[in-house]
Coordinates of C-alpha atoms and ligand atoms in Angstrom, one line a residue:
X243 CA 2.8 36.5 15.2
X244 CA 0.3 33.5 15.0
X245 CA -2.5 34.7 13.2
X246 CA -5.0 32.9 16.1
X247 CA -3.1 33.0 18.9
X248 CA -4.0 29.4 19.5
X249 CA -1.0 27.2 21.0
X250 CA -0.9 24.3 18.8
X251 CA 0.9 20.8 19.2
X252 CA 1.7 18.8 16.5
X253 CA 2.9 15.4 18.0
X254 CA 4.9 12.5 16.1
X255 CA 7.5 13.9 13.0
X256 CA 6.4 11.1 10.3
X257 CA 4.7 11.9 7.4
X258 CA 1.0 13.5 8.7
X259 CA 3.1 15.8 11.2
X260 CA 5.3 16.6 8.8
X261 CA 2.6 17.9 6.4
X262 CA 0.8 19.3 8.9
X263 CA 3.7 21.3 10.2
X264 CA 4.4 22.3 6.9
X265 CA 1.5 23.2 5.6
X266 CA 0.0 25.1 8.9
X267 CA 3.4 27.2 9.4
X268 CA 3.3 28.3 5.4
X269 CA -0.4 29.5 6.6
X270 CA 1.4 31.5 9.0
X271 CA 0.6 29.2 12.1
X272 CA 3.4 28.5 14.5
X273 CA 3.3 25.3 16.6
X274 CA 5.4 22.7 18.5
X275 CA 6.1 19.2 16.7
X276 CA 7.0 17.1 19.9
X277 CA 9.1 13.7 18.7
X278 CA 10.0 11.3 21.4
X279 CA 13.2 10.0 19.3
X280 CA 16.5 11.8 17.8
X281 CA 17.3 14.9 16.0
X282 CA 19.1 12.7 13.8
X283 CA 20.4 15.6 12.1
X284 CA 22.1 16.8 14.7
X285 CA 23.1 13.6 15.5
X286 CA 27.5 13.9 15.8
X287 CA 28.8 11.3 13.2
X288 CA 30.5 8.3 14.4
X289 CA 33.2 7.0 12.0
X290 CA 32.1 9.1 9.7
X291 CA 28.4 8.1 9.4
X292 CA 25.4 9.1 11.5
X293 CA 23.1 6.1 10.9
X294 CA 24.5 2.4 11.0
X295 CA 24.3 -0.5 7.8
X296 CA 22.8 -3.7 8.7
X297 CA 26.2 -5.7 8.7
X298 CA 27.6 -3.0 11.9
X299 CA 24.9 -2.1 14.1
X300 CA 25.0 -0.1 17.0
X301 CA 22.8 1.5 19.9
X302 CA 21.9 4.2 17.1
X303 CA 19.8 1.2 15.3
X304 CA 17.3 0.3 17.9
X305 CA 15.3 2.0 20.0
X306 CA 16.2 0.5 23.3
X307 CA 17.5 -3.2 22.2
X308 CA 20.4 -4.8 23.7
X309 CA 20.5 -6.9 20.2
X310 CA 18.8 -6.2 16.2
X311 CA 15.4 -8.2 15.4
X312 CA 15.0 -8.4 11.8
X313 CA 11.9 -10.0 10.1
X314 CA 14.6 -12.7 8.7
X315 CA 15.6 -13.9 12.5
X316 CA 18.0 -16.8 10.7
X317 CA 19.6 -18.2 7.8
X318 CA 20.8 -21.7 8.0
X319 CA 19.8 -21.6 11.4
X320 CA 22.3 -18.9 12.2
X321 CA 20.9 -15.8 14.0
X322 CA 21.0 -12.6 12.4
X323 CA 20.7 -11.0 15.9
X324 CA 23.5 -8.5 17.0
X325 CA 24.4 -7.5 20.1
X326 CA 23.7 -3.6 20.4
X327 CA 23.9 -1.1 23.3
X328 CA 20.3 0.1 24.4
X329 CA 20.2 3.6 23.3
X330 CA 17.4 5.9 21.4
X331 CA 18.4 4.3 17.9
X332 CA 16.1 4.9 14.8
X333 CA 14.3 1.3 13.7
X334 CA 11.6 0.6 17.0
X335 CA 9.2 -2.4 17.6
X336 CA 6.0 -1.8 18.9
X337 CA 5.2 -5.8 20.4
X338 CA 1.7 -7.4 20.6
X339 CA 0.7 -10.8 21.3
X340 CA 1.3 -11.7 17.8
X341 CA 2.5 -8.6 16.2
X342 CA 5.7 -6.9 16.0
X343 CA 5.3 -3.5 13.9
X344 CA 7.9 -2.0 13.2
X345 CA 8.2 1.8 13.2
X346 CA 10.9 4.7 13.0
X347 CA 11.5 7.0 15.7
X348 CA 13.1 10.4 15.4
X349 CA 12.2 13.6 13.2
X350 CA 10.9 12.0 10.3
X351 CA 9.3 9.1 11.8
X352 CA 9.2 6.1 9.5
X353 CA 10.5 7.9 6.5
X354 CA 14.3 6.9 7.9
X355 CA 13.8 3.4 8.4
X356 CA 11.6 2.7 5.2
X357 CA 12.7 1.4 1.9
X358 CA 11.8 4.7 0.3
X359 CA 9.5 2.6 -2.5
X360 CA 6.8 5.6 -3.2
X361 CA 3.3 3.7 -4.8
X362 CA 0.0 5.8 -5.6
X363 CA -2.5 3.1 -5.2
X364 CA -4.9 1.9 -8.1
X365 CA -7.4 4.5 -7.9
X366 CA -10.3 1.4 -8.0
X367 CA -9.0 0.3 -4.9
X368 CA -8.4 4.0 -3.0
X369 CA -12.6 4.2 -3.7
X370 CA -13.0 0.6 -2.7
X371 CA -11.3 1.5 0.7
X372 CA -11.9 5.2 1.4
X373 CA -15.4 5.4 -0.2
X374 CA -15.6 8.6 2.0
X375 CA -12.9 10.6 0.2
X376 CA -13.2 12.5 -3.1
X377 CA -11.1 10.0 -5.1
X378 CA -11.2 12.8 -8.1
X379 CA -9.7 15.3 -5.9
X380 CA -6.9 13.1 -4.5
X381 CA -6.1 11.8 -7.8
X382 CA -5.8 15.2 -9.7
X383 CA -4.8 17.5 -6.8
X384 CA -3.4 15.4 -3.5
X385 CA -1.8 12.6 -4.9
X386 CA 0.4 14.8 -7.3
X387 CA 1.0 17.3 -4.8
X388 CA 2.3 14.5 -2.6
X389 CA 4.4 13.3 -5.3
X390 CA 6.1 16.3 -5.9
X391 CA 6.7 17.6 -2.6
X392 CA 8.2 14.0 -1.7
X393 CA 10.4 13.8 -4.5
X394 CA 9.7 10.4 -5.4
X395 CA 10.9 9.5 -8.7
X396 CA 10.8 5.5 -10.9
X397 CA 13.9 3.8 -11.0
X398 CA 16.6 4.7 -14.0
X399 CA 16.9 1.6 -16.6
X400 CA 20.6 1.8 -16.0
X401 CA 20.4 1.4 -12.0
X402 CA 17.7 -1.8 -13.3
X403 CA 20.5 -3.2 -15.7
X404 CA 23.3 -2.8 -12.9
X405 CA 24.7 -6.3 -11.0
X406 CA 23.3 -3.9 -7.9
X407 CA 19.9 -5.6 -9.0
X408 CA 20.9 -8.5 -10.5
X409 CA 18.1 -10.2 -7.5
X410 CA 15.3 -7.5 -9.0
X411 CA 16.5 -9.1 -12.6
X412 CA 16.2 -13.0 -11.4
X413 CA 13.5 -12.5 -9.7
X414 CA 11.1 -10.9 -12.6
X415 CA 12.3 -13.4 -14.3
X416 CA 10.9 -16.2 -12.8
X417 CA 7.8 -14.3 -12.0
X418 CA 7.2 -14.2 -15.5
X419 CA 7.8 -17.6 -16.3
X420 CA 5.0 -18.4 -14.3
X421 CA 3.3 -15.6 -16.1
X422 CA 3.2 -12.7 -14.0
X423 CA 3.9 -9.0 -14.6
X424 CA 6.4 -7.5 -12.7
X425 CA 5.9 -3.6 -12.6
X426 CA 8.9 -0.6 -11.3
X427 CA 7.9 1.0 -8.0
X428 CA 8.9 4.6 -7.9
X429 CA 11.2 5.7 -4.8
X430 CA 12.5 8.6 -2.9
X431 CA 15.6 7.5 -3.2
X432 CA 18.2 10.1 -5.6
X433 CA 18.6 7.3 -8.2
X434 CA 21.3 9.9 -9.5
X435 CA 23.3 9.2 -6.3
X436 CA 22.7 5.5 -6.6
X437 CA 24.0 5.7 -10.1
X438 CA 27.4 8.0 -8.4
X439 CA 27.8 5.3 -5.6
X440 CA 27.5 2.7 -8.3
X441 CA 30.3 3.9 -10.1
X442 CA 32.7 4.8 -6.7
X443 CA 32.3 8.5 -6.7
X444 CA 30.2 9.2 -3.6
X445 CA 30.2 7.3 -0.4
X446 CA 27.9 4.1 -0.8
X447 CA 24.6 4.5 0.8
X448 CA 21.4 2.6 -0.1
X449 CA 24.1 0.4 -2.0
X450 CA 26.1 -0.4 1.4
X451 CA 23.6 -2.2 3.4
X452 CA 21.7 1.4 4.4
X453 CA 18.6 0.4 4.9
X454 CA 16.8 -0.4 8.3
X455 CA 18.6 1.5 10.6
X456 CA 18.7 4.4 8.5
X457 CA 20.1 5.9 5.5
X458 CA 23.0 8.3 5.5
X459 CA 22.7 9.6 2.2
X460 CA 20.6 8.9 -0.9
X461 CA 17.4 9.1 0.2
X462 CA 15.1 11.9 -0.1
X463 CA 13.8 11.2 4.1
X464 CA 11.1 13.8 5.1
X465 CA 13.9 16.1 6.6
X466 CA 15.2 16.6 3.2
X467 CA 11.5 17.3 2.0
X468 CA 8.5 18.8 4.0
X469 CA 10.5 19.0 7.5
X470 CA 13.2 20.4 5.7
X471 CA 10.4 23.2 4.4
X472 CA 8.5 23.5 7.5
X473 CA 11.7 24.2 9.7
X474 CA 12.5 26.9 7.7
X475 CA 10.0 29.0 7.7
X476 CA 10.9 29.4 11.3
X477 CA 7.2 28.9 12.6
X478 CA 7.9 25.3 13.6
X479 CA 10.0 24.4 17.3
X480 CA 10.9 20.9 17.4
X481 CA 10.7 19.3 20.5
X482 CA 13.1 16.0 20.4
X483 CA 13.5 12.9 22.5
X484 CA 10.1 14.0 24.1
X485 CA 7.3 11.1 24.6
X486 CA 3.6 12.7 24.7
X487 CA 2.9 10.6 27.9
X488 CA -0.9 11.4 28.5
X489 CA -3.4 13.5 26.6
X490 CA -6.4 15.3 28.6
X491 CA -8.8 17.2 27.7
X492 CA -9.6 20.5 30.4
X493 CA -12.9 22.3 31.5
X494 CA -12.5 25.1 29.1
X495 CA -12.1 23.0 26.4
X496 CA -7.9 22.9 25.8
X497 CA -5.7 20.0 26.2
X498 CA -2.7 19.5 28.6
X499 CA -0.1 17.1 27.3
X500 CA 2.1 15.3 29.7
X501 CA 5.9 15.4 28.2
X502 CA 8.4 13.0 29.3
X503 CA 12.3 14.0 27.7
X504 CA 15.0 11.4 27.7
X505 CA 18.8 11.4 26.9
X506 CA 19.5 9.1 24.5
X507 CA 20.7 6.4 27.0
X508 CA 16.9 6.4 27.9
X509 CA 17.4 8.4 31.4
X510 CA 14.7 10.7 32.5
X511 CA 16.1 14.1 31.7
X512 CA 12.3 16.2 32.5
X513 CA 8.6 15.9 32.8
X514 CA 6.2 18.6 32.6
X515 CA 3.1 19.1 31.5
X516 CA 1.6 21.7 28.4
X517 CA -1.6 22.9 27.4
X518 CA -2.5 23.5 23.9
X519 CA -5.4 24.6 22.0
X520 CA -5.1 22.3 19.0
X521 CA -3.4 19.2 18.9
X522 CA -2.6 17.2 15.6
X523 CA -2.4 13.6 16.0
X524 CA 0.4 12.6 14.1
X525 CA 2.2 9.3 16.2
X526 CA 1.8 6.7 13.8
X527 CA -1.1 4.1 13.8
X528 CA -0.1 2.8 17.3
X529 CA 1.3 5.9 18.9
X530 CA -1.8 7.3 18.3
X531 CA -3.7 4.5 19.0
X532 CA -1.5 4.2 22.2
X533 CA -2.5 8.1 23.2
X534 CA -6.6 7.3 23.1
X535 CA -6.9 3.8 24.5
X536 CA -5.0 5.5 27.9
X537 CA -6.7 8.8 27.3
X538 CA -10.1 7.1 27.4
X539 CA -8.8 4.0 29.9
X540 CA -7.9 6.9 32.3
X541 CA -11.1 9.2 31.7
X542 CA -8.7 12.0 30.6
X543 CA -10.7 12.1 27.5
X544 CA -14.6 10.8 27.0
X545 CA -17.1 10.6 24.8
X546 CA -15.3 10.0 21.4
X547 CA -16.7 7.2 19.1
X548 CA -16.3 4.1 19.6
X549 CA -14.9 3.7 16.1
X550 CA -12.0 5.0 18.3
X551 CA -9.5 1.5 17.3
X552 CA -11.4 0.0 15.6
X553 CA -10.3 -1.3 11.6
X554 CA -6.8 -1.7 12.4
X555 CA -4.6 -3.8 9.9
X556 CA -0.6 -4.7 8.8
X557 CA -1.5 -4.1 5.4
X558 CA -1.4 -7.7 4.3
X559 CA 2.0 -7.6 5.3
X560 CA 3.8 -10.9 4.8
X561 CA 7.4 -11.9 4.1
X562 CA 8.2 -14.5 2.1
X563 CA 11.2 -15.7 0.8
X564 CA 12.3 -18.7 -2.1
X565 CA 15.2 -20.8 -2.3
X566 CA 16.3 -20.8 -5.9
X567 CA 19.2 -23.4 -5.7
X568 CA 22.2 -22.5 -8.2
X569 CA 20.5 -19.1 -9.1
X570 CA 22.7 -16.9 -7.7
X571 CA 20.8 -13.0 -6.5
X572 CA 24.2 -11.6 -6.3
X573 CA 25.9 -10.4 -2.8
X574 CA 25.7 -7.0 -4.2
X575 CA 22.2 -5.5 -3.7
X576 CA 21.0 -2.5 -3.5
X577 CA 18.9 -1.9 -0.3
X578 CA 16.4 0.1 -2.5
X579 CA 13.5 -2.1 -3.7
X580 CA 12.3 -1.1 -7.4
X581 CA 10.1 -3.4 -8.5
X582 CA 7.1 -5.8 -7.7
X583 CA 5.0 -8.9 -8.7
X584 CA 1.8 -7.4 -9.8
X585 CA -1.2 -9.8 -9.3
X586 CA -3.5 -7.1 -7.9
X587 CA -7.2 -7.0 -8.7
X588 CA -9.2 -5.8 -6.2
X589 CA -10.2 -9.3 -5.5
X590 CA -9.6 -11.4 -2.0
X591 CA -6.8 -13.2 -3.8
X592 CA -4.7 -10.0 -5.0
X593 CA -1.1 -9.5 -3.8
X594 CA 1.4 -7.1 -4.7
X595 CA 5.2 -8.3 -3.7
X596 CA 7.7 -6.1 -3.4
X597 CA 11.0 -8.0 -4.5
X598 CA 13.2 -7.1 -1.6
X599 CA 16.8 -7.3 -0.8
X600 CA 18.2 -9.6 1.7
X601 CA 20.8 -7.3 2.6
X602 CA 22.9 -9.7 4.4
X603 CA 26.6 -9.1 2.2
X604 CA 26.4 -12.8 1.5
X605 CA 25.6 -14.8 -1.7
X606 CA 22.2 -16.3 -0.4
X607 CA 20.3 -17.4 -3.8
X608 CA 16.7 -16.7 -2.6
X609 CA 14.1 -14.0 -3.7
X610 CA 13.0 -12.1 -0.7
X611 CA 9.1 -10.3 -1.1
X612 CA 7.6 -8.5 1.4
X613 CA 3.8 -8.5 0.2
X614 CA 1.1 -6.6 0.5
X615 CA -2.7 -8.6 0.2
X616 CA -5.8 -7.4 0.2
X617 CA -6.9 -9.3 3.8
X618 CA -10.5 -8.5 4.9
X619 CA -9.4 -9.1 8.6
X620 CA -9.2 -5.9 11.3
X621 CA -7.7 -5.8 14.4
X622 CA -8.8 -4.0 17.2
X623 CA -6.8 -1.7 20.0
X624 CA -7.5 -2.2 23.4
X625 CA -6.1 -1.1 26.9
X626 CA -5.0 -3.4 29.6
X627 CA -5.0 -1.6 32.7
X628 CA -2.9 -4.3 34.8
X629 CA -0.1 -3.8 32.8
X630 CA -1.0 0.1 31.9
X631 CA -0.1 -1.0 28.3
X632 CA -1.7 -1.2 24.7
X633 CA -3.6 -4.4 23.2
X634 CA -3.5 -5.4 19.6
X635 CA -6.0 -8.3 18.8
X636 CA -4.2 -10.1 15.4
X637 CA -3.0 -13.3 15.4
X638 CA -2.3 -15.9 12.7
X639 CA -6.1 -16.9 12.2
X640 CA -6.1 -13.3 10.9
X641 CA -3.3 -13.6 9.0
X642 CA -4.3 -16.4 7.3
X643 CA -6.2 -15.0 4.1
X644 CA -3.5 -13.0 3.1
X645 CA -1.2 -16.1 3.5
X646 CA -3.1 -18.0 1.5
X647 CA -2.9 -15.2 -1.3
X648 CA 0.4 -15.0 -1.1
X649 CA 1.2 -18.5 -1.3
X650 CA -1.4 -19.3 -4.7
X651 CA 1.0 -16.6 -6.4
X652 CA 4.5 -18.3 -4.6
X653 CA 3.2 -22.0 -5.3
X654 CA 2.6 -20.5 -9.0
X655 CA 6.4 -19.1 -9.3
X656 CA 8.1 -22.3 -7.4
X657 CA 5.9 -24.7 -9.7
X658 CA 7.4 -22.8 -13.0
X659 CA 11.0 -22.3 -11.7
X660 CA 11.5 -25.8 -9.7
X661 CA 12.4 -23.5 -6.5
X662 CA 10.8 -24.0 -2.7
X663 CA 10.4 -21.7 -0.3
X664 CA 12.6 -21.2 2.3
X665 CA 12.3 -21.9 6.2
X666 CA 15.3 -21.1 7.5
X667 CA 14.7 -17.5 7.9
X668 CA 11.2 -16.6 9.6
X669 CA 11.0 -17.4 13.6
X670 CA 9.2 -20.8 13.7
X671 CA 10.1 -22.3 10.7
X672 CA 7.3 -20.6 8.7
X673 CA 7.6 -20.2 4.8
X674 CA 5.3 -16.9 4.9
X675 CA 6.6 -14.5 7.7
X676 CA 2.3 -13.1 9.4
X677 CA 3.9 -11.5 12.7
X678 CA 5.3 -8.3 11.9
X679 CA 4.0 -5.6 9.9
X680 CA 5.7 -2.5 8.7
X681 CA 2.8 -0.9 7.3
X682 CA 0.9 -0.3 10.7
X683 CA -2.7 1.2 9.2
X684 CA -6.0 2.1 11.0
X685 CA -7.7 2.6 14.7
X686 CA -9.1 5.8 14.3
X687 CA -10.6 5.9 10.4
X688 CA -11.5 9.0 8.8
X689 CA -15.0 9.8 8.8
X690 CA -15.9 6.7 11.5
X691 CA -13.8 7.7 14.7
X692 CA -13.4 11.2 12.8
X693 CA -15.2 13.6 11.0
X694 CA -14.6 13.8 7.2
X695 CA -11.1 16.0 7.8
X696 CA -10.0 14.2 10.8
X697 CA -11.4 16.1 13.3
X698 CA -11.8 13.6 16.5
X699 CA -15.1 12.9 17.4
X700 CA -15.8 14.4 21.0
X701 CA -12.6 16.0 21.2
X702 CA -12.8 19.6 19.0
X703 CA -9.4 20.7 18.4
X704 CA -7.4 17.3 18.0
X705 CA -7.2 16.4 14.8
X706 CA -5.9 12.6 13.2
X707 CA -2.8 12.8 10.4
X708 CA -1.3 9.6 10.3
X709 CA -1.6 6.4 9.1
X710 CA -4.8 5.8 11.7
X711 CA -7.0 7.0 9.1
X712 CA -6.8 4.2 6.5
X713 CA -8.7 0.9 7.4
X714 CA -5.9 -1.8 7.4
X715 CA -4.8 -1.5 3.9
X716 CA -4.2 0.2 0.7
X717 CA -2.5 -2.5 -1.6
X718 CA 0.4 -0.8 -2.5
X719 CA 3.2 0.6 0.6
X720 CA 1.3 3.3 2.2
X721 CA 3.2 6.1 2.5
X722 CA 2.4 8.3 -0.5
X723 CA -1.6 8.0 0.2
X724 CA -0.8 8.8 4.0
X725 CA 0.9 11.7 3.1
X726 CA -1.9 12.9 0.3
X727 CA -4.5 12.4 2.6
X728 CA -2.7 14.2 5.0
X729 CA -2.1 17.0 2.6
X730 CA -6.3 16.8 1.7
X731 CA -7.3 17.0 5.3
X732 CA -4.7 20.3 6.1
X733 CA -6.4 21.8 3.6
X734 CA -10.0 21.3 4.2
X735 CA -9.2 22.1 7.9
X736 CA -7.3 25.3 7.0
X737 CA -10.2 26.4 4.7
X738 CA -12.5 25.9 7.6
X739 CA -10.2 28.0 9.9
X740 CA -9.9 24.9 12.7
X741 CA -7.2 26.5 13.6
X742 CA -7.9 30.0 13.9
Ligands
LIG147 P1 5.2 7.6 11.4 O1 5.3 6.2 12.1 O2 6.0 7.8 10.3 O3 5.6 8.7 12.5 C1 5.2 8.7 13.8 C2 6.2 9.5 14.7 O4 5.6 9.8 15.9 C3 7.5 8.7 14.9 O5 8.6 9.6 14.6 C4 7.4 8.4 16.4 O6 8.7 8.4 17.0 C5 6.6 9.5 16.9 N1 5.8 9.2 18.2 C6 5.0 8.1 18.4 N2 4.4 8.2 19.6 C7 4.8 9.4 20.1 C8 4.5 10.1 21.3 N3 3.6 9.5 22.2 N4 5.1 11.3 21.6 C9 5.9 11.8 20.7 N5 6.3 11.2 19.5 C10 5.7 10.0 19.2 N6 6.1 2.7 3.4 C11 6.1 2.9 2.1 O7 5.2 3.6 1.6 N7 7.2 2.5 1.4 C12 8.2 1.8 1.9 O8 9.2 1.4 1.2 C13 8.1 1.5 3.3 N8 9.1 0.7 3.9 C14 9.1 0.5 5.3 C15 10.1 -0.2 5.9 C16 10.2 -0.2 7.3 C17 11.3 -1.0 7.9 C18 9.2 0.4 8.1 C19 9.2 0.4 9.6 C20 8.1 1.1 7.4 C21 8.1 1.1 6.0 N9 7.1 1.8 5.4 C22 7.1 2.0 4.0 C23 5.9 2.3 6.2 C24 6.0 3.9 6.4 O9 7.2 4.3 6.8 C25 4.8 4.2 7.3 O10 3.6 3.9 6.8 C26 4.8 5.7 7.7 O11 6.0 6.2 8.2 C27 3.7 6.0 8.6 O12 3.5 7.4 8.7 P2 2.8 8.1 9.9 O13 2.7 9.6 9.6 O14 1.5 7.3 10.1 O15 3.7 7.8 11.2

C-alpha cells in the first residue's frame, strides 16, 4: 500500500520520469507515469522489426508526418524527405518560429530517438552553469550513480578500428592536422552487440541505419534501464498514448490533470480528467514548458515565478557538415557517434563536435558534426492565445555566437585539410545548420522558477525533472547530467518526505 496515500502523477517517460518513477516506487510509492506516445514495447513487429532505419521509414517514425524532416533536408539538391503515413511514430518536432526541436515520444522519451553518446560534463563548467548545485555531491555520488544505472560504457578500440568508423577515423584525422584533440564519447549503446553485428551474428542494429526513428536492438534505451526497474517493482502504471492536456491546481490544494488518449492513427479514443496530489513534471523542456505557459495563460495555475520560461536554450546546437573531395567516410557507418572535436574551455569560443554519421547508405565524402557551443543567448517561452499555442523566442541573431564558434574551429580544419564546407544539405543553403536543436534545455531552472530540489514555486506538490532545469546548455549532450540531477533532486525530495 502507498506509504502516504497521496495519488501521484508522474507525467512524460524520458529520463527525469523515468528516475523519478524509479526511484519513488523503490521508496515504496506507487504512481501513474502518463506518456502521450507508444508503448513501443508492445509495439507488434512489422517485418520483423518494431522501429524503422532511416533508408525505410514508415508512420512508426514520426509523430504525425505525412513525410521525414531530417536536419540534412538535401544532398545535391535531392530531398531526403519520405513520404510516411501520419501515425504516433517515435522521432517528434516541436516547431517555433525559428526552431525545430526535435524530441522522442513514447516510454522512454528521447532515449529512443538519441544517439545514445553518454558525456559527464567538465565539472568547471557544471559549477559555471548550475552554481546552485553541490558540484561535489553530483560528481562523487549522482553522476556515478547515473552512469551505472544507465549503462553507459566508452567505445571498444576494435569497434574504433572497424571500416564501421572509418568517417570517426578520417575525421580525427584531419581535426588533428589542424591541431585539435579528438576525445571518445562514452555510449549506451552494447558495444558487445555492435562488435556481434559487425561480424554477421546478430541482426544489424545501430550498424543498419537505426538511429532516429529508433533503435531495435543495441542500445541500452531507458526501458532496458530505469523503466525497465521501475515497471517491475509493480508500483508504477503506465498510462500510454495519453497527452496531459491542461494542469490546474484546486481549492484544497491538489491538481486535476486533463487526459486526452489517442489511437495511434491520432483519433480521439477518451478524455477525462484526474486529480493528483503530487505531480512530477517530467515532459521534456517544451512539454513542460507547454503545460505552464497554458496553465498560467488560462489561470489554472497562478502565482509561480516569473522565472517560469525563462533561460531557455538548444544547447549551442549546430550542424555542420564538410566536403572532403576524394576522402572517402565509407558508406558503412555506424549510427553510433563515438567521438568528438574537443576545443572546450569554458570560454565564449568553446565547442565540442560530435563527429556524426550521415547515415544515408551512400558514399557521401563529408564529415558531419553536430556541435555543442557555449552560446550566452536564452530564449524565452511564451503563450499565444489566438492560436492557443506555445512561443519560443530564438532566431538566428541568437544563434549567431555559437555559429561563429563553430566556424573559427571549421575554418581551422578546412584551412589544414584543403576541404569546404558543404551547402547542399541544410535548408537555405547554410553551411552551419542554427534551426533545430535536439538538446531542448531550460524554462523552468532549478532554484529560479524552483526551489533548490525542483519544487515549483507557488505550486507545492509539482515538482520539475527534466531537462527544464538546466539554463540552455551544458557543453557536452545532456542526458547524463539530466538524469543525475534528476537522480539528486528524488533524493533530496524523498529525504524531505514531499511525498508523504
Ligand atoms: P524527454 O524529452 O526525454 O521526455 C519527455 C517525455 O514526455 C516524452 O516521452 C514525451 O512524449 C512526453 N510528453 C511530453 N509532453 C507530454 C504531455 N503533455 N503529456 C504526456 N506526455 C508528454 N542527448 C544525449 O545526451 N546524447 C545523445 O546522443 C543525444 N542524441 C539525441 C538525438 C536526437 C535525435 C534527439 C531528439 C535528442 C538527443 N539527445 C541526446 C537529447 C536527449 O534525448 C534529451 O536531452 C533527453 O531525452 C531529455 O530528457 P527529458 O527527461 O528532459 O525529456
Amino acid at each position: 500500500a502507498q506509504p502516504s496515500g497521496r495519488r501521484i502523477a508522474i507525467i512524460g517517460s524520458g529520463y527525469g520520469g523515468a528516475v523519478a518513477a524509479r526511484r519513488l516506487a523503490e521508496a515504496g510509492y506507487s504512481a501513474d507515469l502518463i506518456e502521450m506516445g507508444m508503448d513501443w514495447e508492445r509495439a507488434a513487429p512489422v517485418n520483423g522489426s518494431v522501429f524503422t532505419k532511416m533508408t525505410a521509414p514508415s508512420a512508426r517514425s514520426m509523430w504525425f508526418q505525412d513525410h521525414t524532416e531530417v536536419p540534412f533536408s538535401t544532398i545535391l539538391g535531392i530531398p531526403t524527405s519520405m513520404p510516411i503515413k501520419k501515425g504516433a511514430g517515435a522521432l517528434g518536432i516541436e516547431r517555433f518560429a525559428h526552431m525545430k526541436v526535435y524530441v522522442g515520444h513514447g516510454l522512454g522519451g528521447g532515449s529512443l530517438v538519441n544517439g545514445a553518446m553518454a558525456v559527464t560534463p567538465r565539472r568547471s563548467f557544471f559549477e559555471q552553469v548550475l552554481p546552485q548545485v553541490d558540484a561535489e555531491e553530483m560528481y562523487a555520488t549522482y553522476f556515478p550513480r547515473a552512469n551505472s544505472a544507465l549503462h553507459v560504457a566508452p567505445p571498444t578500440q576494435q569497434m574504433l578500428d572497424s571500416k564501421w568508423y572509418g568517417f570517426t577515423k578520417v575525421a580525427r584525422e584531419q581535426a588533428a592536422r589542424a591541431g585539435f584533440t579528438t576525445t571518445q564519447v562514452p555510449s549506451v549503446y552494447d558495444w558487445s552487440y555492435m562488435a556481434q553485428e559487425a561480424a554477421g551474428e546478430v541482426p544489424k542494429s545501430g550498424l543498419d541505419q537505426e538511429i532516429l526513428y529508433g533503435n531495435n536492438h543495441g542500445k541500452q534505451d531507458l526501458t532496458k534501464t530505469y523503466l525497465k526497474a521501475a515497471l517491475a517493482t509493480g508500483r508504477i502504471t503506465p498510462i500510454v498514448m495519453t497527452e496531459v492536456t491542461d494542469l490546474a491546481r484546486r481549492s484544497d490544494g491538489s491538481y486535476r490533470l486533463s487526459l486526452r488518449t489517442i489511437n495511434f492513427d491520432g483519433d480521439v479514443v477518451s478524455t477525462r480528467t484526474a486529480v493528483y496530489d503530487r505531480v512530477v513534471l517530467a515532459a521534456g523542456s517544451v512539454g513542460t514548458a507547454r503545460l505552464l505557459q497554458r496553465a498560467q495563460a488560462l489561470g489554472t495555475l497562478s502565482g509561480l515565478s516569473p522565472a517560469v520560461g525563462q533561460q531557455w536554450g538548444p544547447n549551442g546546437n549546430l550542424m555542420v557538415a564538410r566536403y572532403l573531395g576524394l576522402t572517402p567516410t565509407g558508406f558503412s557507418q555506424s549510427c553510433m557517434p563515438a567521438m568528438g572535436v574537443n576545443a572546450w574551455d569554458d570560454g565564449p569560443g568553446s565547442v565540442f563536435a560530435e563527429i556524426a554519421p550521415l547515415p544515408l547508405g551512400i558514399e557521401t565524402f563529408t564529415s558531419n558534426y553536430l556541435a555543442v557551443t557555449n552560446n550566452p543567448n536564452f530564449g524565452t517561452f511564451g503563450w499565444d492565445s489566438s492560436s492557443a499555442s506555445l512561443t519560443l523566442d530564438w532566431d538566428s541573431a541568437k544563434a549567431a555566437p555559437g555559429v561563429a564558434a563553430a566556424k573559427a574551429v571549421m575554418d581551422k580544419i578546412n584551412r589544414a585539410n584543403g576541404t569546404c564546407y558543404r551547402h547542399d544539405l541544410f535548408e537555405g543553403g547554410k553551411a552551419f545548420a542554427d534551426y533545430f536543436s535536439y538538446h531542448p534545455l531550460g524554462g523552468a531552472v532549478l532554484g529560479e522558477a524552483t526551489d533548490l530540489s525542483g519544487e515549483l514555486k507557488g505550486a507545492p506538490g509539482v515538482f520539475v525533472m527534466d531537462g527544464s532545469l538546466i539554463p540552455a546548455k551544458i557543453g557536452v549532450n545532456p542526458f547524463v547530467t539530466i538524469t543525475a540531477l534528476a537522480e539528486r533532486n528524488i533524493d533530496r525530495l524523498l529525504a524531505a518526505k514531499r511525498f508523504a
